[in-house]
Short mmCIF file of C-alpha atoms in Angstrom, two decimals:
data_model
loop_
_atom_site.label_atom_id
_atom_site.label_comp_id
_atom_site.label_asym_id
_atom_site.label_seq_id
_atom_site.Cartn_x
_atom_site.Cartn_y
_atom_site.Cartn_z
CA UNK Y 1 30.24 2.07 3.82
CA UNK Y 2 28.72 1.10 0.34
CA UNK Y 3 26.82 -2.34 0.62
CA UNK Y 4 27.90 -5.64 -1.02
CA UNK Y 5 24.20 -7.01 -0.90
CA UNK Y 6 20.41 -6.11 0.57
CA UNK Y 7 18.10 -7.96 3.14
CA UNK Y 8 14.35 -8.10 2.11
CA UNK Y 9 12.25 -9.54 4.92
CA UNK Y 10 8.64 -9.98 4.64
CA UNK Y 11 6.09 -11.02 7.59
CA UNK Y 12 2.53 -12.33 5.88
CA UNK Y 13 4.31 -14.73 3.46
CA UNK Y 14 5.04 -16.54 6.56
CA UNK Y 15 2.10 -17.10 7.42
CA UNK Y 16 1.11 -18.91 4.52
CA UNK Y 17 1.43 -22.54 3.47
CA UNK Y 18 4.58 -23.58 1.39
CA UNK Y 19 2.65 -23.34 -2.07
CA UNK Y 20 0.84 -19.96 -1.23
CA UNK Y 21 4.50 -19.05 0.08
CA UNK Y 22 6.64 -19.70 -3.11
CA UNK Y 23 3.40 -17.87 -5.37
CA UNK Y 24 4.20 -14.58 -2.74
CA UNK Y 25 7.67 -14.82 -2.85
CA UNK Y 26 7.77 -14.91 -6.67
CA UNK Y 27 4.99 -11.85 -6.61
CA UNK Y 28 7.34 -9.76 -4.36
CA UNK Y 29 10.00 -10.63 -6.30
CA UNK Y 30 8.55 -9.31 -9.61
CA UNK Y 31 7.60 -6.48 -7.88
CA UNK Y 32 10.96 -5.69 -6.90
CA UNK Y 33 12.02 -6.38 -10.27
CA UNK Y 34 9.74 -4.30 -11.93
CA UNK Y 35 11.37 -0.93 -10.07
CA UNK Y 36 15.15 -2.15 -10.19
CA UNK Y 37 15.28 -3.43 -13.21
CA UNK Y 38 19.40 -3.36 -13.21
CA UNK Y 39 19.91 -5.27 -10.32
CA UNK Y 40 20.09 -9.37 -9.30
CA UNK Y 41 17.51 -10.77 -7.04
CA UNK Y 42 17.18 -14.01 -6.02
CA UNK Y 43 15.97 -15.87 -2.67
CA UNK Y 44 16.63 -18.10 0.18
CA UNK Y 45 14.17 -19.48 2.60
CA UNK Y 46 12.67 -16.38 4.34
CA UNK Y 47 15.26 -14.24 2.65
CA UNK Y 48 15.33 -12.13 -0.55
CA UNK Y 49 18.42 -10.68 -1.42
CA UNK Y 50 19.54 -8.01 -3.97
CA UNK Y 51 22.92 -6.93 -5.77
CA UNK Y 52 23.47 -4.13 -7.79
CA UNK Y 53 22.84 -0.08 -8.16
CA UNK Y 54 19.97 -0.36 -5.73
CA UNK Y 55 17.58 2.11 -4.77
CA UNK Y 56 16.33 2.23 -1.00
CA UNK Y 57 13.06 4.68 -1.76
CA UNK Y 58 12.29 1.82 -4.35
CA UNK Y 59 11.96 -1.06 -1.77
CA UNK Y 60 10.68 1.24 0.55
CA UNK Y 61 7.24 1.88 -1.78
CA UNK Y 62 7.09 -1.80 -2.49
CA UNK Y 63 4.66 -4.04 -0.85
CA UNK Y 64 5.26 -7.38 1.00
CA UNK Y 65 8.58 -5.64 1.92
CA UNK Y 66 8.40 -5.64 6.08
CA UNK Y 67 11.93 -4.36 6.32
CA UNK Y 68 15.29 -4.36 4.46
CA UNK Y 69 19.10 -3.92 5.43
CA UNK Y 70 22.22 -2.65 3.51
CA UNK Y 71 24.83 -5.87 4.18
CA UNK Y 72 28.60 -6.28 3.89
CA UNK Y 73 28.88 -10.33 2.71
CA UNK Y 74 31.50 -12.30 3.07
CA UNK Y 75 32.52 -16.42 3.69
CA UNK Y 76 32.27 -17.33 7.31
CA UNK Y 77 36.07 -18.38 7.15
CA UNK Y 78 36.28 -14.36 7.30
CA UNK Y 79 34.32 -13.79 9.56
CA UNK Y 80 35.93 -12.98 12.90
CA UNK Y 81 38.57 -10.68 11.02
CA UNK Y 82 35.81 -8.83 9.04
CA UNK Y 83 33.76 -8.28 12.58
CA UNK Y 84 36.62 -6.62 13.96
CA UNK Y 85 37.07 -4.48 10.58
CA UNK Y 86 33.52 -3.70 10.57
CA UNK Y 87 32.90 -2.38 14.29
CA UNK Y 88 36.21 -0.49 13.83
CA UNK Y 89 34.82 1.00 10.68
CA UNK Y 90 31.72 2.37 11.94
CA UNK Y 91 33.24 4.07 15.09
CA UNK Y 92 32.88 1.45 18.32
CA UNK Y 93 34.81 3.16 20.51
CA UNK Y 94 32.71 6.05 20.94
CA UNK Y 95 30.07 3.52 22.48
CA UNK Y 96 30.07 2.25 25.77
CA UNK Y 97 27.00 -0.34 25.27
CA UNK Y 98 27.13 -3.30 22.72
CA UNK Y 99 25.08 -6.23 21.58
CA UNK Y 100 25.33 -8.49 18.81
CA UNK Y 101 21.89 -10.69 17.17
CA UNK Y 102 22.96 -13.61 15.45
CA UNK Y 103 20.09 -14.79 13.09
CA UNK Y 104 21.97 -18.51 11.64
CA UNK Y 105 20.35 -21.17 9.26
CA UNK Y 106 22.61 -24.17 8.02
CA UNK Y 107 24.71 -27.28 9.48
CA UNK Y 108 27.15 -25.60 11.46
CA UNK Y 109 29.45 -26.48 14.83
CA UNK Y 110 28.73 -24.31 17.07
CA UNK Y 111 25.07 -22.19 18.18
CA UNK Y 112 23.80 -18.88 17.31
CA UNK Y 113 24.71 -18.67 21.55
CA UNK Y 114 27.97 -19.89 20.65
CA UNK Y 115 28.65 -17.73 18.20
CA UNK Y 116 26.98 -14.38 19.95
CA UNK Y 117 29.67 -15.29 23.09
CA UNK Y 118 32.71 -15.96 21.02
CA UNK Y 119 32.71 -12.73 18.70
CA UNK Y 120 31.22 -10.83 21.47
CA UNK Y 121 34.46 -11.80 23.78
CA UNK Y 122 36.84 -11.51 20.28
CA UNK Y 123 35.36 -7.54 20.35
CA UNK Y 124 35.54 -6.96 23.83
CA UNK Y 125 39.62 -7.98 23.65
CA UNK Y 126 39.91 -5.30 21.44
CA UNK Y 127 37.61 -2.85 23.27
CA UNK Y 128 37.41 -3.79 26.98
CA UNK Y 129 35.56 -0.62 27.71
CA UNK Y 130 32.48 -1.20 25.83
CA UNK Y 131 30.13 -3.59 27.92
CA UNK Y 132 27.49 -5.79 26.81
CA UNK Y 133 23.78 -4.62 26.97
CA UNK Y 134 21.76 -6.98 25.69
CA UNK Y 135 18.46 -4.74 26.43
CA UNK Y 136 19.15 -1.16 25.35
CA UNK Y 137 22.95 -1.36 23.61
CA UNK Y 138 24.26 1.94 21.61
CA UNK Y 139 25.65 0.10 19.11
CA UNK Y 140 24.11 -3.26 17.51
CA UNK Y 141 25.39 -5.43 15.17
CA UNK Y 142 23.12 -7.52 13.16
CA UNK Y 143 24.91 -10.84 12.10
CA UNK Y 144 23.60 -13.67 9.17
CA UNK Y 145 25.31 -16.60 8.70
CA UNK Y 146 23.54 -18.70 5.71
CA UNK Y 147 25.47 -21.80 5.46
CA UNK Y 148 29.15 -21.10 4.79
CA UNK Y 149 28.04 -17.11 4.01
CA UNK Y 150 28.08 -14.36 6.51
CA UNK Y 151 26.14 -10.72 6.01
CA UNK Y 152 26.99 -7.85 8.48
CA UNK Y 153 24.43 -4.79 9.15
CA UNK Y 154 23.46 -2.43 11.42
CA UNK Y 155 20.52 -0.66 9.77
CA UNK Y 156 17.20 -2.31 9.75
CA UNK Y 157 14.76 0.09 7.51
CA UNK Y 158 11.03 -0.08 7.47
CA UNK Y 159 8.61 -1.54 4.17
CA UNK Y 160 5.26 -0.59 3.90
CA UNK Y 161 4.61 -3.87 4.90
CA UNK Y 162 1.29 -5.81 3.38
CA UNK Y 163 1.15 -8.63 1.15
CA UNK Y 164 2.65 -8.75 -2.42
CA UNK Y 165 0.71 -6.84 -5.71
CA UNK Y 166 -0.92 -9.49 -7.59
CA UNK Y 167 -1.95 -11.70 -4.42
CA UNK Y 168 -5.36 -10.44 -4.40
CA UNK Y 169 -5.98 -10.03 -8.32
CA UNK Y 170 -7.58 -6.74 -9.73
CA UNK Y 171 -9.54 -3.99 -8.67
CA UNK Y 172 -11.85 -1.11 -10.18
CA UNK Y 173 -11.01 2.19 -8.10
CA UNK Y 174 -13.68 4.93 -8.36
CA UNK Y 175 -10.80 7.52 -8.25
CA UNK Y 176 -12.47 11.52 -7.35
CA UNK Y 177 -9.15 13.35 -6.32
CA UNK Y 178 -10.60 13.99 -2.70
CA UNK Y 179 -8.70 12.87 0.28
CA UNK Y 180 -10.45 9.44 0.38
CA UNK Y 181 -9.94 7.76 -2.65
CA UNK Y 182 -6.75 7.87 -2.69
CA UNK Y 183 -6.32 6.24 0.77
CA UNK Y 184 -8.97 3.77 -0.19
CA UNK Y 185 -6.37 2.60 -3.66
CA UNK Y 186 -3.42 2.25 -1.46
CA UNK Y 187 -4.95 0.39 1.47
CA UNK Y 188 -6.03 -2.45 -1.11
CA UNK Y 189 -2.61 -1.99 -2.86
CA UNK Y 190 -1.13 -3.15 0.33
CA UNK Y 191 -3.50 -6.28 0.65
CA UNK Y 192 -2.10 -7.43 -2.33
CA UNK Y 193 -4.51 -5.98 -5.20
CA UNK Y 194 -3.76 -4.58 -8.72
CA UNK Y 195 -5.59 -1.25 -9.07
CA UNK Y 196 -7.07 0.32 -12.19
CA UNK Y 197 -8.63 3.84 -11.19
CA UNK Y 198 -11.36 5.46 -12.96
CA UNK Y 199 -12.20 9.33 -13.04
CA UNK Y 200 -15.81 10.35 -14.07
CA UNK Y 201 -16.08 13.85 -15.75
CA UNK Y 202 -19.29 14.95 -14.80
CA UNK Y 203 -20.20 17.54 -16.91
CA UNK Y 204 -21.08 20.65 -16.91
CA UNK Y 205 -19.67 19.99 -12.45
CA UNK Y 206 -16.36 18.90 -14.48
CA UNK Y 207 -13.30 21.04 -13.96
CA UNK Y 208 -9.71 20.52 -16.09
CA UNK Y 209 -8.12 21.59 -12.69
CA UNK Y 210 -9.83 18.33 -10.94
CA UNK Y 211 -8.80 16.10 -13.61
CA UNK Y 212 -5.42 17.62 -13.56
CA UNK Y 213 -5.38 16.91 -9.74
CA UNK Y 214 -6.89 13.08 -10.16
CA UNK Y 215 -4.01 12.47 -12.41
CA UNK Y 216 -1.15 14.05 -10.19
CA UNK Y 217 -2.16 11.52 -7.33
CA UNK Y 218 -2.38 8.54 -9.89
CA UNK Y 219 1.42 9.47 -10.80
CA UNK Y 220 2.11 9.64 -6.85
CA UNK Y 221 0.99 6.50 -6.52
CA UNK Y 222 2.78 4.71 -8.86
CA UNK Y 223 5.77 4.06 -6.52
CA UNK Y 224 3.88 1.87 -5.32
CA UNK Y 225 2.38 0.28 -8.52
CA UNK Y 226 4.19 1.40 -11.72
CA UNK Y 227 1.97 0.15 -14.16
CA UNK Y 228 -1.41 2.78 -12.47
CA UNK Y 229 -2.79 4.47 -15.03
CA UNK Y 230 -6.12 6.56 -15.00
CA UNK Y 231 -9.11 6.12 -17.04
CA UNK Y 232 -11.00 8.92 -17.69
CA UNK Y 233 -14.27 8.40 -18.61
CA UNK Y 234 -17.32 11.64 -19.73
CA UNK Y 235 -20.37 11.33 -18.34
CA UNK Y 236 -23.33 13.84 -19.24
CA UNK Y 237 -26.09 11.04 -17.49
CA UNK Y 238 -25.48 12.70 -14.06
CA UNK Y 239 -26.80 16.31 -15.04
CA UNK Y 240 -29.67 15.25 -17.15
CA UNK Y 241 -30.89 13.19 -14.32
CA UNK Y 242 -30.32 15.98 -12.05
CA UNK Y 243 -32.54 18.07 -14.23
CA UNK Y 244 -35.06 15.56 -14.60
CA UNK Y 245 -35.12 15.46 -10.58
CA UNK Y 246 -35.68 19.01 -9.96
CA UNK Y 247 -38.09 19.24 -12.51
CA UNK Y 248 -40.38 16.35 -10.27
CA UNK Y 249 -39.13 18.36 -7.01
CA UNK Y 250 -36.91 15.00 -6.28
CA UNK Y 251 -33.41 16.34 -5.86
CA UNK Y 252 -33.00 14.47 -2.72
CA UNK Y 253 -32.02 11.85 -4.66
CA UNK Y 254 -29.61 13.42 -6.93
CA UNK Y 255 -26.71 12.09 -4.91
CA UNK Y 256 -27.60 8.76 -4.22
CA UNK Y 257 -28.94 8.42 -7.77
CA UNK Y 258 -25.54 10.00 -9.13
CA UNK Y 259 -23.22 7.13 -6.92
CA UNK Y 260 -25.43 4.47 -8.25
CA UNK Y 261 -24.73 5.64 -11.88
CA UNK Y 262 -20.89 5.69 -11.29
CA UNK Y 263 -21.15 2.48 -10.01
CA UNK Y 264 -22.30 0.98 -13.04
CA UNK Y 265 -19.64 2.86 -15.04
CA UNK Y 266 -17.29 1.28 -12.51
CA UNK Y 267 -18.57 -2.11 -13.26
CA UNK Y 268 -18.72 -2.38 -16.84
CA UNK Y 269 -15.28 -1.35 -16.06
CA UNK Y 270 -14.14 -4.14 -14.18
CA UNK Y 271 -15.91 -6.47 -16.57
CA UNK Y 272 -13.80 -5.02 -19.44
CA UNK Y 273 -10.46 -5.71 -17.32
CA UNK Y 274 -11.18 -8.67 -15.80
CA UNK Y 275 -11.45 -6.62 -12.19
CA UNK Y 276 -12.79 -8.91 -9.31
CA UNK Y 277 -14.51 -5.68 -7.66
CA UNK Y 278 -15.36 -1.80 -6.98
CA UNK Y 279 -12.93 0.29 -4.19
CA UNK Y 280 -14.61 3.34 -3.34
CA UNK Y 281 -13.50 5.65 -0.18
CA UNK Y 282 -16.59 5.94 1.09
CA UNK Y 283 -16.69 6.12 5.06
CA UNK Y 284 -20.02 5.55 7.36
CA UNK Y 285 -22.12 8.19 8.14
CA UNK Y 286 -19.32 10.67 6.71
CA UNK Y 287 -21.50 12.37 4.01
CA UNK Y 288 -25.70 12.32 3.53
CA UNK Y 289 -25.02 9.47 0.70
CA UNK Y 290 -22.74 6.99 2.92
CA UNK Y 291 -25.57 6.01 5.58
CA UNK Y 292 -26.34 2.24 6.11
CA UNK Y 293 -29.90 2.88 4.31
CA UNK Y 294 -27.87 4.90 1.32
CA UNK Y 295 -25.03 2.14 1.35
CA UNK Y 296 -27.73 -0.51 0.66
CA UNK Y 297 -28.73 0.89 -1.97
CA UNK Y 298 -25.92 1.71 -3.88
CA UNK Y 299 -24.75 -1.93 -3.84
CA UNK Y 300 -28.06 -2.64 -5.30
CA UNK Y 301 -26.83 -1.10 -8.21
CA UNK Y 302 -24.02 -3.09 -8.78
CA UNK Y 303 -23.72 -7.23 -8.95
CA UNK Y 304 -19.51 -7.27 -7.94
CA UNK Y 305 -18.57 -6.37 -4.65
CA UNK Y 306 -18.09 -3.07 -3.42
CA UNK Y 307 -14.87 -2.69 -1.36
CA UNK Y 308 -14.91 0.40 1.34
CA UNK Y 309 -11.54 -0.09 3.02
CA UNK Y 310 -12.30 3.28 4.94
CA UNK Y 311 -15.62 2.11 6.10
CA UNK Y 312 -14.75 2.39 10.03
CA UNK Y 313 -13.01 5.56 9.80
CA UNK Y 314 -13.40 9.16 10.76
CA UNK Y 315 -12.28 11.89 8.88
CA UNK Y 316 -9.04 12.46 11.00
CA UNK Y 317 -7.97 9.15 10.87
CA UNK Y 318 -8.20 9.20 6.68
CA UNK Y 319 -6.27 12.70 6.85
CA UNK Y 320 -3.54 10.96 8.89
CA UNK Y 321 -3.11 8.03 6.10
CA UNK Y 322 -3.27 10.58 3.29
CA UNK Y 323 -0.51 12.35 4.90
CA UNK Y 324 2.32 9.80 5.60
CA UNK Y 325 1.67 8.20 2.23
CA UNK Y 326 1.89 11.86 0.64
CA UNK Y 327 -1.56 12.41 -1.46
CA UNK Y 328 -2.97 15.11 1.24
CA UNK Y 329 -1.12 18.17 0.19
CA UNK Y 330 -2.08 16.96 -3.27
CA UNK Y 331 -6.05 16.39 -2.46
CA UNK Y 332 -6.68 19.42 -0.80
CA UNK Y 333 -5.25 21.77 -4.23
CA UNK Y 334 -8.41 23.89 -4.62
CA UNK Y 335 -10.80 22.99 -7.55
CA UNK Y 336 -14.28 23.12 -8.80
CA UNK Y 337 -16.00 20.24 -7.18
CA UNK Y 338 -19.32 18.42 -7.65
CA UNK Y 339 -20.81 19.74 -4.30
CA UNK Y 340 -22.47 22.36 -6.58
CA UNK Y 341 -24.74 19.32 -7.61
CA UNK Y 342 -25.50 18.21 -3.94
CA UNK Y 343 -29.14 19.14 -3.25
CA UNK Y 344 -29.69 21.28 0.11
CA UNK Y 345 -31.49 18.48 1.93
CA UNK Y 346 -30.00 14.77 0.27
CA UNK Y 347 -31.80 11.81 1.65
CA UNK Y 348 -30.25 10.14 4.06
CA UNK Y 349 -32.86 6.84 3.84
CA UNK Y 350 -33.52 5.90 0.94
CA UNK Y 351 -35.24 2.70 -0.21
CA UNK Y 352 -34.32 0.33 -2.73
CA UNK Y 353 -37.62 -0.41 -4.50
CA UNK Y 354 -38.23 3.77 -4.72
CA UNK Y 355 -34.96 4.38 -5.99
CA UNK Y 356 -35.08 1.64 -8.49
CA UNK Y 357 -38.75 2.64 -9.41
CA UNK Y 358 -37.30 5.96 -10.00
CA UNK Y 359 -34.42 4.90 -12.23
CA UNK Y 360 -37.02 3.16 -14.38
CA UNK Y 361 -39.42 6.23 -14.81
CA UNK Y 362 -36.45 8.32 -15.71
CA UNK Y 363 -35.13 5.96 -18.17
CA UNK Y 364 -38.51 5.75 -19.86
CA UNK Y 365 -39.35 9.62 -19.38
CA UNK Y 366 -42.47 8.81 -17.27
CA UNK Y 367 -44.38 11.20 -15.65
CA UNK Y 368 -43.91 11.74 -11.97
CA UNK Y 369 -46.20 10.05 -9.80
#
């Protein structure tokens, strides 16, 4: 049965007072605007509703969306002859369990009680076998009435939840290709942030295959955020100051000394575009470089805030995300990495004042000491 109209329900924008609420609504409204571009949306109190050539996979990838319905609309006049169409339609008989939710908002005669016992006693007439189940029914009937307007569904399908894009402003990603950095864009997509990822070439460790792969994920994600695009940005700094470390026998710095340096790339970025912060997908005590010690260090570097949405996670638990949003299969493509630049024993403590000593030795070409 083809839809006259579709639900959009969202959860957070509750929460919020009535200002912060009509900004949200708005946002999620562009949003939805932005990937069905043909259709007519407008909004009700707590309701967003769409007409048109719609397309489900685009409300399902867009967030602020908590869950949407396909709807048959009609005037409430019509109502208890388009019930009885409706149930007939979609093959009641071959239930034997029924229940009907009334959500109602308007001046109206009668209850959403009322109304639940009068159409649920108009059906039975028609079908005394079926018997109300209010608990576990085989066939549910979802019922709006919006002031003299009625909307019939039975299908309630599931948004990616979150807050709307452009809630929480903008956002530098450090984007490598890996499993990680990925997850750590969408997470902050869903809590409302714009995202503009960055991928450092880090020559001679670059590959064409990895920047291929960095920009296959970008374009995955941008069901979620059309407008994503990837910077790419050459970097030869990393590899001279790798050389310059093993030449002092002080490699075990190479990878802390390497984040720090894309950090700064990552803020000049932000700067540029107005970003309010860095995303990386950096995890604690996943890798030599993402220790407590190493962590404080790295946002020494930087004077915007570093956001590690994957902070408290384990490896699996990453995977799992990765995987029902669709950027594993595309992570794990094998190509050249930078792990050929990882020394064999990385430090795992390093110390803010030795570290930034260091930088300032290298940048001057001063002896070791």
């Amino acid at each position: 049965m083809k839809p006259d109209i579709w639900l959009i329900r969202y959860s957070e924008i509750f929460l919020k007072s009535e200002p912060v609420r009509r900004v949200w609504e708005d946002l999620l409204i562009h949003s939805l605007k932005q990937k069905l571009r043909d259709c007519s949306i407008s909004k009700t109190r707590g309701r967003i509703w769409i007409t048109g050539d719609v397309d489900p996979e685009a409300i399902a990838h867009t967030f602020g969306v908590y869950s949407f319905s396909p709807c048959i609309m009609f005037s409430l006049s019509d109502l208890n002859e388009r019930v009885l169409t409706y149930v007939n339609d979609t093959g009641f008989s071959a239930y034997k369990t029924f229940a009907l939710r009334i959500n109602r908002s308007g001046n109206h005669p009668f209850t959403s009680q009322d109304l639940a016992q009068s159409l649920g006693a108009l059906i039975q007439k028609s079908w005394p076998s079926v018997a109300v189940d209010l608990t576990n029914p085989e066939y549910e009937l979802h019922i709006e009435v919006r002031d003299e307007q009625c909307y019939l569904y039975q299908q309630i399908i599931s948004g990616p939840g979150g807050i709307p894009q452009g809630a929480s402003g903008t956002l530098v990603a450090l984007h490598s290709g890996g499993i990680d950095s990925p997850v750590a864009m969408f997470m902050m997509m869903k809590r409302g942030a714009i995202l503009h990822p960055v991928y450092v070439k880090i020559a001679p460790f670059h590959d064409d295959r990895s920047e291929e792969r960095a920009h296959l994920i970008v374009e995955h994600l941008k069901k979620y955020q059309p407008d994503l695009t990837l910077e790419v940005i050459d970097d030869g700094h990393v590899y001279a100051t790798r050389i310059e470390l093993k030449n002092r026998d002080l490699e075990k710095y190479a990878c802390v000394l390497c984040k720090r340096h894309l950090y700064r790339i990552a803020e000049e970025k932000a700067r540029a575009v107005g970003a309010k912060g860095i995303v990386t997908g950096e995890s604690l005590a996943q890798v030599a470089s993402q220790t407590l010690d190493n962590l404080y260090v790295l946002d020494d570097a930087v004077s915007l805030p570093v956001y590690r949405p994957l902070i408290g996670f384990d490896k699996e638990e990453t995977i799992a995300v990765a995987k029902k949003i669709g950027t594993y299969d595309l992570s794990v493509m094998q190509v050249p990495s930078c792990c050929c630049a990882i020394p064999f024993k990385p430090a795992t403590t390093s110390q803010r004042e030795t570290i930034s000593t260091l930088e300032e030795e290298l940048a001057k070409g001063s002896p070791a000491k």
